[in-house]
GROMACS .gro file of C-alpha atoms in nm:
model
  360
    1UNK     CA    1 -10.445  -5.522   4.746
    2UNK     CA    2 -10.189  -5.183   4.709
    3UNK     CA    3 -10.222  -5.208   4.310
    4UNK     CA    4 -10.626  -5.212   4.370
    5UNK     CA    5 -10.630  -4.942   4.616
    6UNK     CA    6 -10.400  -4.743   4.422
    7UNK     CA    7 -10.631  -4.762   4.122
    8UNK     CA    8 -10.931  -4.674   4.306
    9UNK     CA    9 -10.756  -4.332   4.468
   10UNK     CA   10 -10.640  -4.260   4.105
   11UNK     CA   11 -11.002  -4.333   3.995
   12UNK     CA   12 -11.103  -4.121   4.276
   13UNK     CA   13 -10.911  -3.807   4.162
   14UNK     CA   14 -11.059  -3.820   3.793
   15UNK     CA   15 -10.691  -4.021   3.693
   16UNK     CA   16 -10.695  -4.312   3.493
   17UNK     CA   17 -10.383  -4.569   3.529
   18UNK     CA   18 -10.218  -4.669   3.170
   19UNK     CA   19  -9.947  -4.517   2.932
   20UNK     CA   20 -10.227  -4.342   2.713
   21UNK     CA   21 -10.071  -4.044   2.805
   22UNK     CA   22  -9.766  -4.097   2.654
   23UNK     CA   23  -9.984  -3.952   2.303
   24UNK     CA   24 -10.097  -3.683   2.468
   25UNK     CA   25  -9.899  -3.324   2.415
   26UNK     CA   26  -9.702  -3.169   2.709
   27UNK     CA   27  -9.751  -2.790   2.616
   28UNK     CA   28  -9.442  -2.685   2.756
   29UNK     CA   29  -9.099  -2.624   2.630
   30UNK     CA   30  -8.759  -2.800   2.719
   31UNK     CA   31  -8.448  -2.586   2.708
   32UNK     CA   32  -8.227  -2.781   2.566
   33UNK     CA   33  -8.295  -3.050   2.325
   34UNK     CA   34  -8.030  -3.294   2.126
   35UNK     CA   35  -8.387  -3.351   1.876
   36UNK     CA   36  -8.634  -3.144   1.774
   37UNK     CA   37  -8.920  -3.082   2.009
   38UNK     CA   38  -9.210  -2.835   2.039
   39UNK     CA   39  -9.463  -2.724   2.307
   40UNK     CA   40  -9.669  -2.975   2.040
   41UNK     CA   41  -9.493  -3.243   2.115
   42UNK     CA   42  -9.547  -3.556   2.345
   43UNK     CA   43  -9.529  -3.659   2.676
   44UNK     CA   44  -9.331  -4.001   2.539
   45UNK     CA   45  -9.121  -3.765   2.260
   46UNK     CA   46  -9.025  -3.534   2.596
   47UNK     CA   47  -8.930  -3.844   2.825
   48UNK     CA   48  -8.712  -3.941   2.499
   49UNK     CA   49  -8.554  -3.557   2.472
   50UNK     CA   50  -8.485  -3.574   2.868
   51UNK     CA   51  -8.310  -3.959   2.841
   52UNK     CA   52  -8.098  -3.859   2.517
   53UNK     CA   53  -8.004  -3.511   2.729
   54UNK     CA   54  -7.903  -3.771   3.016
   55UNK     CA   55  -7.646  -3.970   2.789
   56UNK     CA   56  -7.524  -3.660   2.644
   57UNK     CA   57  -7.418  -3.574   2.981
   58UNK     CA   58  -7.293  -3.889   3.074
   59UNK     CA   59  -7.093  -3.947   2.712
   60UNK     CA   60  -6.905  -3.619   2.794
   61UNK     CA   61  -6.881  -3.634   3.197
   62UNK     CA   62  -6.754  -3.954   3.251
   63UNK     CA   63  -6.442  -3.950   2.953
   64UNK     CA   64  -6.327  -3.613   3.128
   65UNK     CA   65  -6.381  -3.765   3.511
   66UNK     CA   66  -6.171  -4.045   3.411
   67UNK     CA   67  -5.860  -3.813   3.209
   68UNK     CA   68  -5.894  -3.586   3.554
   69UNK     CA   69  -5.872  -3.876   3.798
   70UNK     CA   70  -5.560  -4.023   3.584
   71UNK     CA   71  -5.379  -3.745   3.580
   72UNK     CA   72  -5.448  -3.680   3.951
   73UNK     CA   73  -5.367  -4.036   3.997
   74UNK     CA   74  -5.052  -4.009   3.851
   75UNK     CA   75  -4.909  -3.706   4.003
   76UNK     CA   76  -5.019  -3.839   4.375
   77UNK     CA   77  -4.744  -4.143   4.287
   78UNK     CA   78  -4.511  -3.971   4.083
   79UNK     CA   79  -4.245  -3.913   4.383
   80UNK     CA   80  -4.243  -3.558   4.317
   81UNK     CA   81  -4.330  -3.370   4.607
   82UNK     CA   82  -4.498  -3.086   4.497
   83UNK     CA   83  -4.674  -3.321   4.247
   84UNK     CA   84  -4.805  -3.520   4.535
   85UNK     CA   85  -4.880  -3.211   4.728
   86UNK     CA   86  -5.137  -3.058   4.455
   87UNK     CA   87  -5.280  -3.378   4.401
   88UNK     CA   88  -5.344  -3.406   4.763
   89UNK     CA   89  -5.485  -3.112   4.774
   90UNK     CA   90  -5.717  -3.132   4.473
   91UNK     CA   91  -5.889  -3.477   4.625
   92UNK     CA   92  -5.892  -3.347   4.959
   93UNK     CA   93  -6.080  -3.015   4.824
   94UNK     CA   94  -6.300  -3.166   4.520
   95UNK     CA   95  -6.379  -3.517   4.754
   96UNK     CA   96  -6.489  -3.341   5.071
   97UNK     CA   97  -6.707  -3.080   4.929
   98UNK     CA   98  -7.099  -3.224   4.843
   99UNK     CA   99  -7.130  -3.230   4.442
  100UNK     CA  100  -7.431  -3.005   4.458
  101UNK     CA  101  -7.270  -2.720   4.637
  102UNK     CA  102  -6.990  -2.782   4.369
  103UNK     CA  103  -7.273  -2.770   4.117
  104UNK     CA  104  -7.445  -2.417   4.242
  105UNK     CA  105  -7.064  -2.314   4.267
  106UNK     CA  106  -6.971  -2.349   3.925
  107UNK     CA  107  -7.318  -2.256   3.774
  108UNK     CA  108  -7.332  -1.910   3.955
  109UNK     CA  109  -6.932  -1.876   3.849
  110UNK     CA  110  -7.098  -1.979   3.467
  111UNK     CA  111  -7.357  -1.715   3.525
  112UNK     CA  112  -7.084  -1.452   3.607
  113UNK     CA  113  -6.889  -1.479   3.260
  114UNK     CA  114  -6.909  -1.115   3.053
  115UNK     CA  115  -7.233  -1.081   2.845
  116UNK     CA  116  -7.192  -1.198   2.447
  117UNK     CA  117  -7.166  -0.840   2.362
  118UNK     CA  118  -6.852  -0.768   2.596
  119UNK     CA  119  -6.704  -1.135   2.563
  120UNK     CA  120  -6.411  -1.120   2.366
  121UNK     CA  121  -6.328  -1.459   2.149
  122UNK     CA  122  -6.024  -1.662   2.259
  123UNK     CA  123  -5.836  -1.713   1.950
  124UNK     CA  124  -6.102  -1.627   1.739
  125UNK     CA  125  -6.331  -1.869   1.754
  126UNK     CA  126  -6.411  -1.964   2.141
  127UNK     CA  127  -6.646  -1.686   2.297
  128UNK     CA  128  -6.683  -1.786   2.729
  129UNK     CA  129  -7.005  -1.602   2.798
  130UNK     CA  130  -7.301  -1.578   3.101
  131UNK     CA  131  -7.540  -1.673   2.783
  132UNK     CA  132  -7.342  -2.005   2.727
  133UNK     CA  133  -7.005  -2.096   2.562
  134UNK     CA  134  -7.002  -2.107   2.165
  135UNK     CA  135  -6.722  -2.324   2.075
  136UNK     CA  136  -6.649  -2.356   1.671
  137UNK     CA  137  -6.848  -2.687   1.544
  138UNK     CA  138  -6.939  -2.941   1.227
  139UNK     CA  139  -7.243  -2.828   0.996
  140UNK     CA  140  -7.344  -3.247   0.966
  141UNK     CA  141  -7.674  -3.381   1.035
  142UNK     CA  142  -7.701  -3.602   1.351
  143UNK     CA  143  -7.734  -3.926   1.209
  144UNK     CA  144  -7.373  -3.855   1.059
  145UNK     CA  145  -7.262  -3.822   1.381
  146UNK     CA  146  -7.417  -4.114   1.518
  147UNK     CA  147  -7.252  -4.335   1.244
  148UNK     CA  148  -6.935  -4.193   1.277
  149UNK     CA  149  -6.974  -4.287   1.671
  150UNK     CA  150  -7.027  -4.636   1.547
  151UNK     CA  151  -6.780  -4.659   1.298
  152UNK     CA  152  -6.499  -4.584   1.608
  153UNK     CA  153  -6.686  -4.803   1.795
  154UNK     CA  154  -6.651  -5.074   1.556
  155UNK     CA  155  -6.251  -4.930   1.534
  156UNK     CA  156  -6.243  -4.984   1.860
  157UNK     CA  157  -6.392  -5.318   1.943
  158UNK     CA  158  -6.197  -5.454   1.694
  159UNK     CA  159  -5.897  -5.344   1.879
  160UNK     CA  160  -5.994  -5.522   2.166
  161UNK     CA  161  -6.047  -5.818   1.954
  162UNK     CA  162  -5.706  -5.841   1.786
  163UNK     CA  163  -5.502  -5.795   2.082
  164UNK     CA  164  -5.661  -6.085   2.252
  165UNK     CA  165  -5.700  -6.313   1.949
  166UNK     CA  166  -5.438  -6.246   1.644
  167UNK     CA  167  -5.212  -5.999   1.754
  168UNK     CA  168  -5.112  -6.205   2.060
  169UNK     CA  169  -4.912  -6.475   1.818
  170UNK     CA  170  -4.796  -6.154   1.563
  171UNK     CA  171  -4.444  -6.022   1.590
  172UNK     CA  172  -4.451  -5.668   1.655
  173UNK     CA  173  -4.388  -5.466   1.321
  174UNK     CA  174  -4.685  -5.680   1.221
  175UNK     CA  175  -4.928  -5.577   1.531
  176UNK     CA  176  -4.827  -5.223   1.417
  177UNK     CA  177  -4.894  -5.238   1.027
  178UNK     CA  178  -5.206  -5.374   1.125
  179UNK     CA  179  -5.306  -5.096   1.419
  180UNK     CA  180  -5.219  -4.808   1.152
  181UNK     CA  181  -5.456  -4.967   0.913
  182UNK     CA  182  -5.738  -5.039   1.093
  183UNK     CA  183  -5.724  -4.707   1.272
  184UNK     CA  184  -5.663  -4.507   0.882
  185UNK     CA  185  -5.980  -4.693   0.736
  186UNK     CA  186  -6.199  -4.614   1.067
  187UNK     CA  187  -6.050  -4.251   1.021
  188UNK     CA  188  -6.092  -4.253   0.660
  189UNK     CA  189  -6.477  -4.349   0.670
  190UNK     CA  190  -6.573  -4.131   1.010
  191UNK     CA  191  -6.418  -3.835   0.748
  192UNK     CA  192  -6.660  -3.960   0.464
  193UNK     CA  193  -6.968  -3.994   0.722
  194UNK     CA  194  -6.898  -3.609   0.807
  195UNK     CA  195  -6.824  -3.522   0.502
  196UNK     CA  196  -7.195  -3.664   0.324
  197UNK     CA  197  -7.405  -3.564   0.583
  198UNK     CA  198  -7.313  -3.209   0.634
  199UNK     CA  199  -7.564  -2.952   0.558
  200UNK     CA  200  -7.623  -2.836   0.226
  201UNK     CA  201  -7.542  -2.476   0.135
  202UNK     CA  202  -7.328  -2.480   0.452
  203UNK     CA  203  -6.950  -2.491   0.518
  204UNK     CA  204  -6.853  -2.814   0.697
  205UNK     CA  205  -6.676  -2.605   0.991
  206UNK     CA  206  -6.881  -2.358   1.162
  207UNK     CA  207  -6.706  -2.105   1.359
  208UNK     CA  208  -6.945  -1.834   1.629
  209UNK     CA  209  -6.963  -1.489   1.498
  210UNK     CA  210  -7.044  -1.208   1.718
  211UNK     CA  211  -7.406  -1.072   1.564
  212UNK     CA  212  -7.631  -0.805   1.747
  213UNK     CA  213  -7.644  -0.907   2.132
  214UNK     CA  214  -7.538  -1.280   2.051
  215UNK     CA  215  -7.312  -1.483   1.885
  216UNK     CA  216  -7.426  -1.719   1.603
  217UNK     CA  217  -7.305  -2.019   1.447
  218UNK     CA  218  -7.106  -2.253   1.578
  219UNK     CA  219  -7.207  -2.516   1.911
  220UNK     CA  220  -7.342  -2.350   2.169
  221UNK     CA  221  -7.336  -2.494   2.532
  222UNK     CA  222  -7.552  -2.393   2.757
  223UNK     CA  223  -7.456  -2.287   3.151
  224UNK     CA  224  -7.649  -2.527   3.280
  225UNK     CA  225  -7.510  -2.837   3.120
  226UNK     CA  226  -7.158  -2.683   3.123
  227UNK     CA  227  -7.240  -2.654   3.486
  228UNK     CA  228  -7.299  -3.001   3.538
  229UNK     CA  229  -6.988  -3.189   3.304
  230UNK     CA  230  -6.742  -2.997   3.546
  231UNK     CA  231  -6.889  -3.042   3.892
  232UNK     CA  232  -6.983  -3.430   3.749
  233UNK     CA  233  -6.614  -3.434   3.584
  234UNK     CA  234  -6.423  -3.256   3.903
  235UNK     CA  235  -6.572  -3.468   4.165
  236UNK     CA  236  -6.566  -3.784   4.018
  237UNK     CA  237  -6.230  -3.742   3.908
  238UNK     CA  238  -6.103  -3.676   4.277
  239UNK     CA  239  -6.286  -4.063   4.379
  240UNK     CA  240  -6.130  -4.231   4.054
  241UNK     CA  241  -5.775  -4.030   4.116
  242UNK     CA  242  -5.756  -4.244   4.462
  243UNK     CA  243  -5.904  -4.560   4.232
  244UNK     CA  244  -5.590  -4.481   4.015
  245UNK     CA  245  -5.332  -4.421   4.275
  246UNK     CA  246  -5.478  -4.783   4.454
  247UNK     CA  247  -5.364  -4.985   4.123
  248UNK     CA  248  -5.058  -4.784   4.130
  249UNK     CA  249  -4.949  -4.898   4.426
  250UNK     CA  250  -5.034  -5.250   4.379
  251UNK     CA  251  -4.828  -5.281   4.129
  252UNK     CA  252  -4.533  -5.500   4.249
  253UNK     CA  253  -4.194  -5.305   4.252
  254UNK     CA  254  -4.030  -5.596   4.076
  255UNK     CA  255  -4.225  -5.458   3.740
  256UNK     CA  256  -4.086  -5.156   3.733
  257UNK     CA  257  -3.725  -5.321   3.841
  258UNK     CA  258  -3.758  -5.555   3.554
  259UNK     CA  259  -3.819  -5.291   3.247
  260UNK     CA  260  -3.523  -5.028   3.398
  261UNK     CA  261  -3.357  -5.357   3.369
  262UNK     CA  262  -3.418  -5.435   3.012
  263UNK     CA  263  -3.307  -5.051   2.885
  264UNK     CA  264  -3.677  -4.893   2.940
  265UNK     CA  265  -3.665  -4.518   2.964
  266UNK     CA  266  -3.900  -4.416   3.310
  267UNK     CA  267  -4.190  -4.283   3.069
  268UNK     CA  268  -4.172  -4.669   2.903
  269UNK     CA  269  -4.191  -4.794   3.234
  270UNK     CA  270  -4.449  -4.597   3.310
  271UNK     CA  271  -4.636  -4.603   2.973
  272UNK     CA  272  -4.574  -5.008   2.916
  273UNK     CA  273  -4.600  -5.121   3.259
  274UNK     CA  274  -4.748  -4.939   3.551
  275UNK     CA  275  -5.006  -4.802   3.362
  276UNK     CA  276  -5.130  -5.112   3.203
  277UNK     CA  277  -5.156  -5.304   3.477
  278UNK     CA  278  -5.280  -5.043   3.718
  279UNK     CA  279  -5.594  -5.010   3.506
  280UNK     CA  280  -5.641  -5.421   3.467
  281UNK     CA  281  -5.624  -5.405   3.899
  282UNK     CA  282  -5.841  -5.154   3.923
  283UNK     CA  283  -6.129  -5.209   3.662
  284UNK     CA  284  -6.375  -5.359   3.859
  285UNK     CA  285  -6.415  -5.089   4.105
  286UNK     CA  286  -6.402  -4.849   3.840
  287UNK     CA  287  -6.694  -5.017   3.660
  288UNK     CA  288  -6.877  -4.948   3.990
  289UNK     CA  289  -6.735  -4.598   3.992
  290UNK     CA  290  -6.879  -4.530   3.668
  291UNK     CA  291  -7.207  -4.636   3.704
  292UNK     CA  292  -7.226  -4.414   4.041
  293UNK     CA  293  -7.093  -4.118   3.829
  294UNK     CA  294  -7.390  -4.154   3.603
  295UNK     CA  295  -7.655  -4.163   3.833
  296UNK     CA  296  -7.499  -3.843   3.925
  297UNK     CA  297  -7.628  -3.690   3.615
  298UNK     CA  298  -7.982  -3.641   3.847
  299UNK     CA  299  -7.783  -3.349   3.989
  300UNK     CA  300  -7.933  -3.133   3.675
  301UNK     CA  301  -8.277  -3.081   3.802
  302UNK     CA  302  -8.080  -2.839   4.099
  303UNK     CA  303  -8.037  -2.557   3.828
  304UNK     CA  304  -8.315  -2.679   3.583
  305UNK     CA  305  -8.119  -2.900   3.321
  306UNK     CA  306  -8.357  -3.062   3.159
  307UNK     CA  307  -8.248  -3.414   3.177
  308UNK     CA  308  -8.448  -3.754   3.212
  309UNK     CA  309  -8.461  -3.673   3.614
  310UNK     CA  310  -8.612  -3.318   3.535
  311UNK     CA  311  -8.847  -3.442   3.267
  312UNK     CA  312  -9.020  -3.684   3.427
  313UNK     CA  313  -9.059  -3.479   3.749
  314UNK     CA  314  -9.246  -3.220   3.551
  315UNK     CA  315  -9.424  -3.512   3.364
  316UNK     CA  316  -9.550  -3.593   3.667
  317UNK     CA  317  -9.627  -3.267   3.789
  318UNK     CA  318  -9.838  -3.213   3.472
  319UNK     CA  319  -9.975  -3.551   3.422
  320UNK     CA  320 -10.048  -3.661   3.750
  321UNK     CA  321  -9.917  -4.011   3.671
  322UNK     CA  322  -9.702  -4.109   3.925
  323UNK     CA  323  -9.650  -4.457   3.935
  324UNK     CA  324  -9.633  -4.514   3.543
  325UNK     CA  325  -9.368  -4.262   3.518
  326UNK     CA  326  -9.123  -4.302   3.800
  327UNK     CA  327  -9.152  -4.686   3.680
  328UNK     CA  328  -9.019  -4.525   3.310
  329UNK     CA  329  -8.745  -4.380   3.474
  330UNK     CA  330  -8.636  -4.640   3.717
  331UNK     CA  331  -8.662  -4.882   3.391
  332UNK     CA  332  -8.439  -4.659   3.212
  333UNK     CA  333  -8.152  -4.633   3.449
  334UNK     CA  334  -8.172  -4.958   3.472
  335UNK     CA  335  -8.131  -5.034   3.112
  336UNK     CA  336  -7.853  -4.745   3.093
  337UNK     CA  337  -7.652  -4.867   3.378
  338UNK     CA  338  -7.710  -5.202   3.292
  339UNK     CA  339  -7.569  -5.167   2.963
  340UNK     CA  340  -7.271  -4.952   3.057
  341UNK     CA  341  -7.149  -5.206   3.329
  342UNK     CA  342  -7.192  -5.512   3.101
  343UNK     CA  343  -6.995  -5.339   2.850
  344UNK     CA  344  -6.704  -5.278   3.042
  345UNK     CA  345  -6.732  -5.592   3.218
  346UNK     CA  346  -6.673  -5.721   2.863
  347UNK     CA  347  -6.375  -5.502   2.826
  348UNK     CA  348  -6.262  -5.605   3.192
  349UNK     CA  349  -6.265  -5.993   3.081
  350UNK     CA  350  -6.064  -5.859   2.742
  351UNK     CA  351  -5.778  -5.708   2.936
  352UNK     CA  352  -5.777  -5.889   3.251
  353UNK     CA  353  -5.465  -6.062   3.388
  354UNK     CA  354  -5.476  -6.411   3.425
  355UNK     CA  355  -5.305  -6.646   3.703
  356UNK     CA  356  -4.999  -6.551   3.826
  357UNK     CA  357  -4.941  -6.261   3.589
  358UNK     CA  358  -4.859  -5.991   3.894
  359UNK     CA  359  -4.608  -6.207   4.045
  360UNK     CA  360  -4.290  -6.127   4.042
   0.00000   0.00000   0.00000
């Protein structure tokens, strides 16, 4: 009865349900774009530039949440106390404040940078402007990049593999011959990948160049994404520092006892002990952390990043088709978080301690 009432107000307002419109042009522009788009292009080619502008977020938010919340992590259980102090202090600050006034905070502080013609290059080749950032970058095509992705990928999975399978019977010169290798050959071909598919008539390293009222060359990064990897990064990294300093702590004293015991040095005991284990306890909740931090990636519409959020918000603005198009994007974060927690559930079952491994 709702579907057939639904079609008949559509029908009503001259709309007809359907994903025809998916082939129909947009004839307006997107910002920033990881592929090439147009005002020409369509409505399904901008859902695709708004989901790919999503996981471009996510790939670099979530890495740098997770090196922020470790480090935080660490210092709040160090036993220094100023350590402990500043780490308080950071998750106390960064957890307490709502991520979208931390958002509008660091855009407007974005917005303030010099202009490209007053911004003077750090080092040369970084220039931190109110236009964007222009960091030196890699004249290769995209689909280079993507196979060089895989190829570390493939490094790493294989990793994963040999450390449960045959590198837990191998003596340990052995285990390391074998880690340099496969780690040199992935190197070796991500080089070659780069290496092909750069540009022709280019130089494979592109540095920015101050020209007229710009700088060219080079990656640029926009404000508004910039914008959103730190507030996304800082905030999440204050909830997984506390994720951190809970595996910490449940790590039984008799670990650390042991290795001093055995002739470790305190950064082995750190590095071959508490570490390890701290990230087995706590990899559960941070698969749940992570998929929370990427549905945080919405944030972007509040300063007009176009991601998938934004996209299909002005799809539907333009289009009129509602239903169709918030059931794209609940299908696609569905299918993204989906993925990412099966894959580290995978990862989880690969590293996770068995039995009566934590007692001491």
């Amino acid at each position: 009865m709702m579907v057939l009432t639904a079609r008949t107000n559509l029908a009503a307002q001259g709309l007809t349900s359907g994903f025809g419109f998916l082939e129909r042009t947009t004839g307006w522009r997107i910002s920033f774009s990881l592929i090439e788009y147009s005002t020409s292009s369509t409505y399904a080619r901008a859902i695709l530039v708004g989901l790919l502008n999503s996981l471009f977020l996510g790939v670099l938010s979530l890495p740098l949440a997770t090196l922020i919340g470790i480090s935080i992590g660490v210092m709040r259980t160090s036993g220094n106390g100023m350590a402990e102090l500043l780490g308080t202090i950071y998750v106390e600050i960064f957890r307490n404040v709502p991520i979208i006034l931390q958002l509008f905070f660091w855009y407007a502080l974005l917005l303030a940078l010099p202009s490209p013609r007053n911004a003077d290059p750090i080092l040369g080749s970084i220039a931190l402007t109110g236009r964007g950032i222009y960091i030196p970058g890699l004249n290769v095509s995209g689909a280079s990049v993507l196979v060089a992705v895989l190829i570390l990928l493939a490094g790493a999975a294989l990793h994963l593999r040999g450390r449960k399978t045959r590198w837990a019977r191998a003596d340990r010169g052995q285990i390391r011959r074998e880690q340099r290798f496969l780690w040199a050959v992935a190197s070796l071909f991500t080089v070659m990948c780069f290496w092909l598919g750069r540009l022709p008539g280019t130089p494979l390293l592109s540095l920015p160049e101050a020209r007229g009222l710009n700088f060219d060359g080079g990656i640029s990064i926009s404000p508004e994404l910039m914008a959103c990897v730190i507030a996304i990064s800082v905030y999440g990294g204050a909830y997984i520092a506390e994720i951190i300093r809970s595996g910490f702590n449940a790590v039984p004293k008799g670990m650390s006892e042991a290795g001093r015991a055995l002739g470790l040095s305190g950064f082995q005991v750190f590095a071959r002990i508490r570490l390890p284990l701290a990230i087995r306890i706590v990899m559960p909740t941070m698969i749940n952390q992570f998929v929370w931090l990427f549905k945080a990636t919405t944030i972007g519409i509040a300063i007009s990043f176009t991601d998938f959020f934004m996209v299909i918000s002005t799809s539907i603005n333009q289009s009129g088709q509602t239903l169709e198009l918030i059931g794209i994007l609940m299908a696609g974060f569905l299918a993204i978080n989906y993925s990412l927690a099966w894959v580290l559930n995978r990862v989880n079952d690969a590293i996770a301690l068995r039995g009566t491994q934590l007692r001491m």
